[in-house]
PDB file of N, CA and C in Angstrom:
ATOM      1  N   UNK A   1    -171.916 128.792  18.741  1.00 53.00           N
ATOM      2  CA  UNK A   1    -172.554 128.638  17.475  1.00 53.00           C
ATOM      3  C   UNK A   1    -171.698 129.317  16.408  1.00 53.00           C
ATOM      4  N   UNK A   2    -170.483 128.883  16.262  1.00 57.00           N
ATOM      5  CA  UNK A   2    -169.616 129.448  15.243  1.00 57.00           C
ATOM      6  C   UNK A   2    -169.968 128.882  13.887  1.00 57.00           C
ATOM      7  N   UNK A   3    -169.976 129.761  12.914  1.00 61.00           N
ATOM      8  CA  UNK A   3    -170.246 129.331  11.551  1.00 61.00           C
ATOM      9  C   UNK A   3    -168.951 129.473  10.766  1.00 61.00           C
ATOM     10  N   UNK A   4    -168.337 128.349  10.504  1.00 63.00           N
ATOM     11  CA  UNK A   4    -167.071 128.377   9.779  1.00 63.00           C
ATOM     12  C   UNK A   4    -167.325 128.576   8.303  1.00 63.00           C
ATOM     13  N   UNK A   5    -166.660 129.566   7.761  1.00 62.00           N
ATOM     14  CA  UNK A   5    -166.737 129.812   6.329  1.00 62.00           C
ATOM     15  C   UNK A   5    -165.321 129.953   5.818  1.00 62.00           C
ATOM     16  N   UNK A   6    -165.127 129.605   4.583  1.00 65.00           N
ATOM     17  CA  UNK A   6    -163.804 129.731   3.999  1.00 65.00           C
ATOM     18  C   UNK A   6    -163.543 131.197   3.725  1.00 65.00           C
ATOM     19  N   UNK A   7    -162.424 131.693   4.202  1.00 60.00           N
ATOM     20  CA  UNK A   7    -162.089 133.099   4.051  1.00 60.00           C
ATOM     21  C   UNK A   7    -161.218 133.297   2.817  1.00 60.00           C
ATOM     22  N   UNK A   8    -161.737 133.973   1.805  1.00 61.00           N
ATOM     23  CA  UNK A   8    -160.909 134.251   0.633  1.00 61.00           C
ATOM     24  C   UNK A   8    -159.748 135.175   1.006  1.00 61.00           C
ATOM     25  N   UNK A   9    -158.619 134.984   0.368  1.00 64.00           N
ATOM     26  CA  UNK A   9    -157.445 135.800   0.664  1.00 64.00           C
ATOM     27  C   UNK A   9    -157.747 137.258   0.352  1.00 64.00           C
ATOM     28  N   UNK A  10    -157.359 138.141   1.246  1.00 64.00           N
ATOM     29  CA  UNK A  10    -157.556 139.564   1.054  1.00 64.00           C
ATOM     30  C   UNK A  10    -158.927 140.053   1.471  1.00 64.00           C
ATOM     31  N   UNK A  11    -159.740 139.196   2.083  1.00 72.00           N
ATOM     32  CA  UNK A  11    -161.071 139.614   2.512  1.00 72.00           C
ATOM     33  C   UNK A  11    -161.002 140.165   3.936  1.00 72.00           C
ATOM     34  N   UNK A  12    -162.052 140.844   4.347  1.00 85.00           N
ATOM     35  CA  UNK A  12    -162.067 141.504   5.638  1.00 85.00           C
ATOM     36  C   UNK A  12    -163.122 140.889   6.548  1.00 85.00           C
ATOM     37  N   UNK A  13    -162.895 139.672   6.982  1.00 91.00           N
ATOM     38  CA  UNK A  13    -163.824 138.980   7.849  1.00 91.00           C
ATOM     39  C   UNK A  13    -163.445 139.198   9.300  1.00 91.00           C
ATOM     40  N   UNK A  14    -164.467 139.307  10.161  1.00 93.00           N
ATOM     41  CA  UNK A  14    -164.269 139.490  11.586  1.00 93.00           C
ATOM     42  C   UNK A  14    -165.225 138.562  12.325  1.00 93.00           C
ATOM     43  N   UNK A  15    -165.020 138.410  13.623  1.00 94.00           N
ATOM     44  CA  UNK A  15    -165.842 137.549  14.457  1.00 94.00           C
ATOM     45  C   UNK A  15    -166.614 138.392  15.463  1.00 94.00           C
ATOM     46  N   UNK A  16    -167.897 138.112  15.616  1.00 96.00           N
ATOM     47  CA  UNK A  16    -168.742 138.822  16.575  1.00 96.00           C
ATOM     48  C   UNK A  16    -168.317 138.456  17.994  1.00 96.00           C
ATOM     49  N   UNK A  17    -168.152 139.457  18.862  1.00 96.00           N
ATOM     50  CA  UNK A  17    -167.775 139.182  20.250  1.00 96.00           C
ATOM     51  C   UNK A  17    -168.943 138.621  21.053  1.00 96.00           C
ATOM     52  N   UNK A  18    -170.160 138.732  20.524  1.00 94.00           N
ATOM     53  CA  UNK A  18    -171.328 138.204  21.224  1.00 94.00           C
ATOM     54  C   UNK A  18    -171.598 136.753  20.899  1.00 94.00           C
ATOM     55  N   UNK A  19    -171.819 136.464  19.611  1.00 94.00           N
ATOM     56  CA  UNK A  19    -172.240 135.113  19.216  1.00 94.00           C
ATOM     57  C   UNK A  19    -171.133 134.293  18.553  1.00 94.00           C
ATOM     58  N   UNK A  20    -170.057 134.927  18.120  1.00 94.00           N
ATOM     59  CA  UNK A  20    -168.959 134.196  17.501  1.00 94.00           C
ATOM     60  C   UNK A  20    -169.119 133.949  16.012  1.00 94.00           C
ATOM     61  N   UNK A  21    -170.133 134.543  15.396  1.00 94.00           N
ATOM     62  CA  UNK A  21    -170.363 134.372  13.967  1.00 94.00           C
ATOM     63  C   UNK A  21    -169.310 135.137  13.172  1.00 94.00           C
ATOM     64  N   UNK A  22    -168.835 134.539  12.103  1.00 93.00           N
ATOM     65  CA  UNK A  22    -167.853 135.189  11.231  1.00 93.00           C
ATOM     66  C   UNK A  22    -168.584 135.782  10.038  1.00 93.00           C
ATOM     67  N   UNK A  23    -168.374 137.079   9.821  1.00 92.00           N
ATOM     68  CA  UNK A  23    -168.995 137.790   8.712  1.00 92.00           C
ATOM     69  C   UNK A  23    -168.016 138.818   8.169  1.00 92.00           C
ATOM     70  N   UNK A  24    -168.415 139.446   7.056  1.00 91.00           N
ATOM     71  CA  UNK A  24    -167.645 140.552   6.525  1.00 91.00           C
ATOM     72  C   UNK A  24    -167.723 141.708   7.520  1.00 91.00           C
ATOM     73  N   UNK A  25    -166.642 142.437   7.696  1.00 90.00           N
ATOM     74  CA  UNK A  25    -166.613 143.482   8.723  1.00 90.00           C
ATOM     75  C   UNK A  25    -167.632 144.586   8.493  1.00 90.00           C
ATOM     76  N   UNK A  26    -168.090 144.764   7.264  1.00 90.00           N
ATOM     77  CA  UNK A  26    -169.076 145.802   6.983  1.00 90.00           C
ATOM     78  C   UNK A  26    -170.449 145.469   7.558  1.00 90.00           C
ATOM     79  N   UNK A  27    -170.658 144.229   7.976  1.00 92.00           N
ATOM     80  CA  UNK A  27    -171.932 143.801   8.536  1.00 92.00           C
ATOM     81  C   UNK A  27    -171.989 143.951  10.060  1.00 92.00           C
ATOM     82  N   UNK A  28    -170.925 144.434  10.663  1.00 94.00           N
ATOM     83  CA  UNK A  28    -170.834 144.555  12.113  1.00 94.00           C
ATOM     84  C   UNK A  28    -170.868 146.006  12.574  1.00 94.00           C
ATOM     85  N   UNK A  29    -171.117 146.171  13.868  1.00 93.00           N
ATOM     86  CA  UNK A  29    -170.928 147.433  14.560  1.00 93.00           C
ATOM     87  C   UNK A  29    -169.528 147.350  15.166  1.00 93.00           C
ATOM     88  N   UNK A  30    -168.751 148.421  15.069  1.00 95.00           N
ATOM     89  CA  UNK A  30    -167.405 148.413  15.640  1.00 95.00           C
ATOM     90  C   UNK A  30    -167.347 149.351  16.836  1.00 95.00           C
ATOM     91  N   UNK A  31    -166.791 148.850  17.919  1.00 95.00           N
ATOM     92  CA  UNK A  31    -166.531 149.648  19.104  1.00 95.00           C
ATOM     93  C   UNK A  31    -165.016 149.681  19.242  1.00 95.00           C
ATOM     94  N   UNK A  32    -164.469 150.858  19.524  1.00 96.00           N
ATOM     95  CA  UNK A  32    -163.018 150.997  19.539  1.00 96.00           C
ATOM     96  C   UNK A  32    -162.532 151.662  20.823  1.00 96.00           C
ATOM     97  N   UNK A  33    -161.386 151.173  21.322  1.00 96.00           N
ATOM     98  CA  UNK A  33    -160.707 151.834  22.427  1.00 96.00           C
ATOM     99  C   UNK A  33    -159.637 152.713  21.806  1.00 96.00           C
ATOM    100  N   UNK A  34    -159.798 154.010  21.972  1.00 96.00           N
ATOM    101  CA  UNK A  34    -158.856 154.962  21.402  1.00 96.00           C
ATOM    102  C   UNK A  34    -157.528 154.922  22.155  1.00 96.00           C
ATOM    103  N   UNK A  35    -156.462 155.432  21.562  1.00 95.00           N
ATOM    104  CA  UNK A  35    -155.163 155.431  22.238  1.00 95.00           C
ATOM    105  C   UNK A  35    -155.172 156.140  23.603  1.00 95.00           C
ATOM    106  N   UNK A  36    -156.098 157.092  23.796  1.00 95.00           N
ATOM    107  CA  UNK A  36    -156.179 157.778  25.094  1.00 95.00           C
ATOM    108  C   UNK A  36    -156.985 156.989  26.133  1.00 95.00           C
ATOM    109  N   UNK A  37    -157.528 155.821  25.745  1.00 94.00           N
ATOM    110  CA  UNK A  37    -158.237 154.948  26.673  1.00 94.00           C
ATOM    111  C   UNK A  37    -159.748 155.056  26.631  1.00 94.00           C
ATOM    112  N   UNK A  38    -160.289 156.053  25.955  1.00 94.00           N
ATOM    113  CA  UNK A  38    -161.743 156.187  25.832  1.00 94.00           C
ATOM    114  C   UNK A  38    -162.302 155.114  24.910  1.00 94.00           C
ATOM    115  N   UNK A  39    -163.489 154.613  25.239  1.00 94.00           N
ATOM    116  CA  UNK A  39    -164.168 153.620  24.410  1.00 94.00           C
ATOM    117  C   UNK A  39    -165.333 154.315  23.726  1.00 94.00           C
ATOM    118  N   UNK A  40    -165.349 154.255  22.391  1.00 93.00           N
ATOM    119  CA  UNK A  40    -166.388 154.942  21.615  1.00 93.00           C
ATOM    120  C   UNK A  40    -166.912 154.028  20.513  1.00 93.00           C
ATOM    121  N   UNK A  41    -168.083 154.390  20.001  1.00 92.00           N
ATOM    122  CA  UNK A  41    -168.675 153.708  18.866  1.00 92.00           C
ATOM    123  C   UNK A  41    -168.011 154.246  17.606  1.00 92.00           C
ATOM    124  N   UNK A  42    -167.581 153.352  16.733  1.00 92.00           N
ATOM    125  CA  UNK A  42    -166.894 153.746  15.499  1.00 92.00           C
ATOM    126  C   UNK A  42    -167.839 153.561  14.325  1.00 92.00           C
ATOM    127  N   UNK A  43    -168.532 154.633  13.950  1.00 87.00           N
ATOM    128  CA  UNK A  43    -169.507 154.545  12.858  1.00 87.00           C
ATOM    129  C   UNK A  43    -168.844 154.450  11.490  1.00 87.00           C
ATOM    130  N   UNK A  44    -167.626 154.975  11.354  1.00 88.00           N
ATOM    131  CA  UNK A  44    -166.934 154.945  10.065  1.00 88.00           C
ATOM    132  C   UNK A  44    -166.138 153.666   9.875  1.00 88.00           C
ATOM    133  N   UNK A  45    -165.742 153.021  10.966  1.00 87.00           N
ATOM    134  CA  UNK A  45    -164.917 151.818  10.884  1.00 87.00           C
ATOM    135  C   UNK A  45    -163.460 152.124  10.609  1.00 87.00           C
ATOM    136  N   UNK A  46    -163.077 153.394  10.763  1.00 91.00           N
ATOM    137  CA  UNK A  46    -161.717 153.793  10.423  1.00 91.00           C
ATOM    138  C   UNK A  46    -160.950 154.440  11.567  1.00 91.00           C
ATOM    139  N   UNK A  47    -161.544 154.493  12.754  1.00 94.00           N
ATOM    140  CA  UNK A  47    -160.847 155.099  13.874  1.00 94.00           C
ATOM    141  C   UNK A  47    -159.643 154.254  14.270  1.00 94.00           C
ATOM    142  N   UNK A  48    -158.612 154.914  14.708  1.00 95.00           N
ATOM    143  CA  UNK A  48    -157.399 154.241  15.144  1.00 95.00           C
ATOM    144  C   UNK A  48    -157.599 153.731  16.565  1.00 95.00           C
ATOM    145  N   UNK A  49    -157.196 152.514  16.806  1.00 95.00           N
ATOM    146  CA  UNK A  49    -157.296 151.956  18.145  1.00 95.00           C
ATOM    147  C   UNK A  49    -157.686 150.498  18.104  1.00 95.00           C
ATOM    148  N   UNK A  50    -157.825 149.904  19.287  1.00 96.00           N
ATOM    149  CA  UNK A  50    -158.188 148.495  19.407  1.00 96.00           C
ATOM    150  C   UNK A  50    -159.690 148.354  19.230  1.00 96.00           C
ATOM    151  N   UNK A  51    -160.117 147.502  18.301  1.00 95.00           N
ATOM    152  CA  UNK A  51    -161.535 147.389  17.983  1.00 95.00           C
ATOM    153  C   UNK A  51    -162.141 146.062  18.369  1.00 95.00           C
ATOM    154  N   UNK A  52    -163.455 146.092  18.571  1.00 96.00           N
ATOM    155  CA  UNK A  52    -164.253 144.893  18.816  1.00 96.00           C
ATOM    156  C   UNK A  52    -165.479 144.987  17.917  1.00 96.00           C
ATOM    157  N   UNK A  53    -165.868 143.870  17.353  1.00 96.00           N
ATOM    158  CA  UNK A  53    -166.992 143.834  16.427  1.00 96.00           C
ATOM    159  C   UNK A  53    -168.136 143.052  17.040  1.00 96.00           C
ATOM    160  N   UNK A  54    -169.363 143.532  16.789  1.00 95.00           N
ATOM    161  CA  UNK A  54    -170.554 142.863  17.298  1.00 95.00           C
ATOM    162  C   UNK A  54    -171.661 142.992  16.252  1.00 95.00           C
ATOM    163  N   UNK A  55    -172.489 141.950  16.139  1.00 94.00           N
ATOM    164  CA  UNK A  55    -173.617 141.972  15.204  1.00 94.00           C
ATOM    165  C   UNK A  55    -174.585 143.093  15.579  1.00 94.00           C
ATOM    166  N   UNK A  56    -175.303 143.586  14.586  1.00 90.00           N
ATOM    167  CA  UNK A  56    -176.319 144.609  14.830  1.00 90.00           C
ATOM    168  C   UNK A  56    -177.607 143.910  15.271  1.00 90.00           C
ATOM    169  N   UNK A  57    -177.521 143.229  16.395  1.00 90.00           N
ATOM    170  CA  UNK A  57    -178.620 142.451  16.940  1.00 90.00           C
ATOM    171  C   UNK A  57    -178.616 142.639  18.454  1.00 90.00           C
ATOM    172  N   UNK A  58    -179.761 142.949  19.012  1.00 88.00           N
ATOM    173  CA  UNK A  58    -179.855 143.231  20.445  1.00 88.00           C
ATOM    174  C   UNK A  58    -179.325 142.076  21.302  1.00 88.00           C
ATOM    175  N   UNK A  59    -179.580 140.826  20.886  1.00 91.00           N
ATOM    176  CA  UNK A  59    -179.128 139.670  21.664  1.00 91.00           C
ATOM    177  C   UNK A  59    -177.606 139.582  21.692  1.00 91.00           C
ATOM    178  N   UNK A  60    -176.982 139.812  20.543  1.00 91.00           N
ATOM    179  CA  UNK A  60    -175.516 139.754  20.475  1.00 91.00           C
ATOM    180  C   UNK A  60    -174.884 140.881  21.292  1.00 91.00           C
ATOM    181  N   UNK A  61    -175.448 142.069  21.179  1.00 90.00           N
ATOM    182  CA  UNK A  61    -174.925 143.216  21.926  1.00 90.00           C
ATOM    183  C   UNK A  61    -175.031 142.953  23.419  1.00 90.00           C
ATOM    184  N   UNK A  62    -176.193 142.484  23.862  1.00 91.00           N
ATOM    185  CA  UNK A  62    -176.407 142.194  25.274  1.00 91.00           C
ATOM    186  C   UNK A  62    -175.446 141.119  25.771  1.00 91.00           C
ATOM    187  N   UNK A  63    -175.267 140.071  24.970  1.00 93.00           N
ATOM    188  CA  UNK A  63    -174.376 138.970  25.365  1.00 93.00           C
ATOM    189  C   UNK A  63    -172.930 139.438  25.449  1.00 93.00           C
ATOM    190  N   UNK A  64    -172.488 140.226  24.465  1.00 93.00           N
ATOM    191  CA  UNK A  64    -171.101 140.714  24.458  1.00 93.00           C
ATOM    192  C   UNK A  64    -170.812 141.593  25.667  1.00 93.00           C
ATOM    193  N   UNK A  65    -171.783 142.406  26.066  1.00 91.00           N
ATOM    194  CA  UNK A  65    -171.602 143.288  27.217  1.00 91.00           C
ATOM    195  C   UNK A  65    -171.763 142.538  28.536  1.00 91.00           C
ATOM    196  N   UNK A  66    -172.775 141.682  28.620  1.00 93.00           N
ATOM    197  CA  UNK A  66    -173.078 140.974  29.862  1.00 93.00           C
ATOM    198  C   UNK A  66    -171.985 139.988  30.254  1.00 93.00           C
ATOM    199  N   UNK A  67    -171.464 139.257  29.270  1.00 94.00           N
ATOM    200  CA  UNK A  67    -170.428 138.266  29.572  1.00 94.00           C
ATOM    201  C   UNK A  67    -169.044 138.878  29.735  1.00 94.00           C
ATOM    202  N   UNK A  68    -168.900 140.152  29.351  1.00 95.00           N
ATOM    203  CA  UNK A  68    -167.612 140.824  29.476  1.00 95.00           C
ATOM    204  C   UNK A  68    -166.666 140.562  28.321  1.00 95.00           C
ATOM    205  N   UNK A  69    -167.150 139.897  27.269  1.00 95.00           N
ATOM    206  CA  UNK A  69    -166.275 139.594  26.132  1.00 95.00           C
ATOM    207  C   UNK A  69    -165.800 140.856  25.429  1.00 95.00           C
ATOM    208  N   UNK A  70    -166.689 141.850  25.322  1.00 94.00           N
ATOM    209  CA  UNK A  70    -166.285 143.074  24.653  1.00 94.00           C
ATOM    210  C   UNK A  70    -165.231 143.814  25.475  1.00 94.00           C
ATOM    211  N   UNK A  71    -165.423 143.891  26.774  1.00 95.00           N
ATOM    212  CA  UNK A  71    -164.447 144.540  27.649  1.00 95.00           C
ATOM    213  C   UNK A  71    -163.107 143.812  27.593  1.00 95.00           C
ATOM    214  N   UNK A  72    -163.156 142.501  27.543  1.00 96.00           N
ATOM    215  CA  UNK A  72    -161.926 141.709  27.478  1.00 96.00           C
ATOM    216  C   UNK A  72    -161.218 141.924  26.146  1.00 96.00           C
ATOM    217  N   UNK A  73    -161.980 141.976  25.060  1.00 95.00           N
ATOM    218  CA  UNK A  73    -161.398 142.206  23.739  1.00 95.00           C
ATOM    219  C   UNK A  73    -160.751 143.582  23.653  1.00 95.00           C
ATOM    220  N   UNK A  74    -161.432 144.590  24.197  1.00 96.00           N
ATOM    221  CA  UNK A  74    -160.915 145.959  24.147  1.00 96.00           C
ATOM    222  C   UNK A  74    -159.872 146.229  25.227  1.00 96.00           C
ATOM    223  N   UNK A  75    -159.797 145.352  26.215  1.00 95.00           N
ATOM    224  CA  UNK A  75    -158.911 145.540  27.361  1.00 95.00           C
ATOM    225  C   UNK A  75    -159.215 146.866  28.048  1.00 95.00           C
ATOM    226  N   UNK A  76    -160.525 147.146  28.180  1.00 95.00           N
ATOM    227  CA  UNK A  76    -160.986 148.373  28.837  1.00 95.00           C
ATOM    228  C   UNK A  76    -162.448 148.191  29.231  1.00 95.00           C
ATOM    229  N   UNK A  77    -162.905 148.987  30.190  1.00 94.00           N
ATOM    230  CA  UNK A  77    -164.305 148.966  30.573  1.00 94.00           C
ATOM    231  C   UNK A  77    -165.141 149.634  29.493  1.00 94.00           C
ATOM    232  N   UNK A  78    -166.263 149.026  29.151  1.00 92.00           N
ATOM    233  CA  UNK A  78    -167.169 149.576  28.150  1.00 92.00           C
ATOM    234  C   UNK A  78    -168.249 150.373  28.875  1.00 92.00           C
ATOM    235  N   UNK A  79    -168.419 151.659  28.531  1.00 90.00           N
ATOM    236  CA  UNK A  79    -169.428 152.482  29.213  1.00 90.00           C
ATOM    237  C   UNK A  79    -170.839 151.943  29.020  1.00 90.00           C
ATOM    238  N   UNK A  80    -171.663 152.097  30.064  1.00 83.00           N
ATOM    239  CA  UNK A  80    -173.063 151.681  29.988  1.00 83.00           C
ATOM    240  C   UNK A  80    -173.768 152.429  28.869  1.00 83.00           C
ATOM    241  N   UNK A  81    -174.556 151.728  28.095  1.00 83.00           N
ATOM    242  CA  UNK A  81    -175.392 152.362  27.089  1.00 83.00           C
ATOM    243  C   UNK A  81    -174.686 152.828  25.824  1.00 83.00           C
ATOM    244  N   UNK A  82    -173.442 152.403  25.614  1.00 83.00           N
ATOM    245  CA  UNK A  82    -172.710 152.858  24.425  1.00 83.00           C
ATOM    246  C   UNK A  82    -173.390 152.400  23.141  1.00 83.00           C
ATOM    247  N   UNK A  83    -174.054 151.257  23.186  1.00 78.00           N
ATOM    248  CA  UNK A  83    -174.704 150.723  21.998  1.00 78.00           C
ATOM    249  C   UNK A  83    -176.223 150.779  22.057  1.00 78.00           C
ATOM    250  N   UNK A  84    -176.789 151.423  23.067  1.00 75.00           N
ATOM    251  CA  UNK A  84    -178.246 151.495  23.187  1.00 75.00           C
ATOM    252  C   UNK A  84    -178.848 152.252  22.015  1.00 75.00           C
ATOM    253  N   UNK A  85    -179.813 151.624  21.382  1.00 63.00           N
ATOM    254  CA  UNK A  85    -180.540 152.274  20.294  1.00 63.00           C
ATOM    255  C   UNK A  85    -179.723 152.494  19.044  1.00 63.00           C
ATOM    256  N   UNK A  86    -178.627 151.784  18.891  1.00 67.00           N
ATOM    257  CA  UNK A  86    -177.803 151.958  17.695  1.00 67.00           C
ATOM    258  C   UNK A  86    -178.550 151.447  16.467  1.00 67.00           C
ATOM    259  N   UNK A  87    -178.586 152.251  15.425  1.00 60.00           N
ATOM    260  CA  UNK A  87    -179.211 151.852  14.170  1.00 60.00           C
ATOM    261  C   UNK A  87    -178.175 152.040  13.074  1.00 60.00           C
ATOM    262  N   UNK A  88    -177.785 150.966  12.440  1.00 53.00           N
ATOM    263  CA  UNK A  88    -176.680 150.990  11.482  1.00 53.00           C
ATOM    264  C   UNK A  88    -176.982 151.741  10.194  1.00 53.00           C
ATOM    265  N   UNK A  89    -178.211 152.053   9.911  1.00 45.00           N
ATOM    266  CA  UNK A  89    -178.563 152.680   8.640  1.00 45.00           C
ATOM    267  C   UNK A  89    -177.981 154.025   8.488  1.00 45.00           C
TER     268      UNK A  89
END
């Protein structure tokens, strides 16, 4: 269910690893694999490392973890419960 939108030059659009929706990166939760190999939640969106974006929706989070898309994107195992109860506010 990809939603194609025209990306203005210089914009910061990303794709959800769960549902494939394209949105502005500020609308996503970012999970990052740090250079030392640890996988952590990036609340600031500025941590250095390989990142994966997912919608702030339980279905998308579950799908990204269950299908292994997030692990594949990060090229690392994602710890259990890393996104449990995450509230973006």
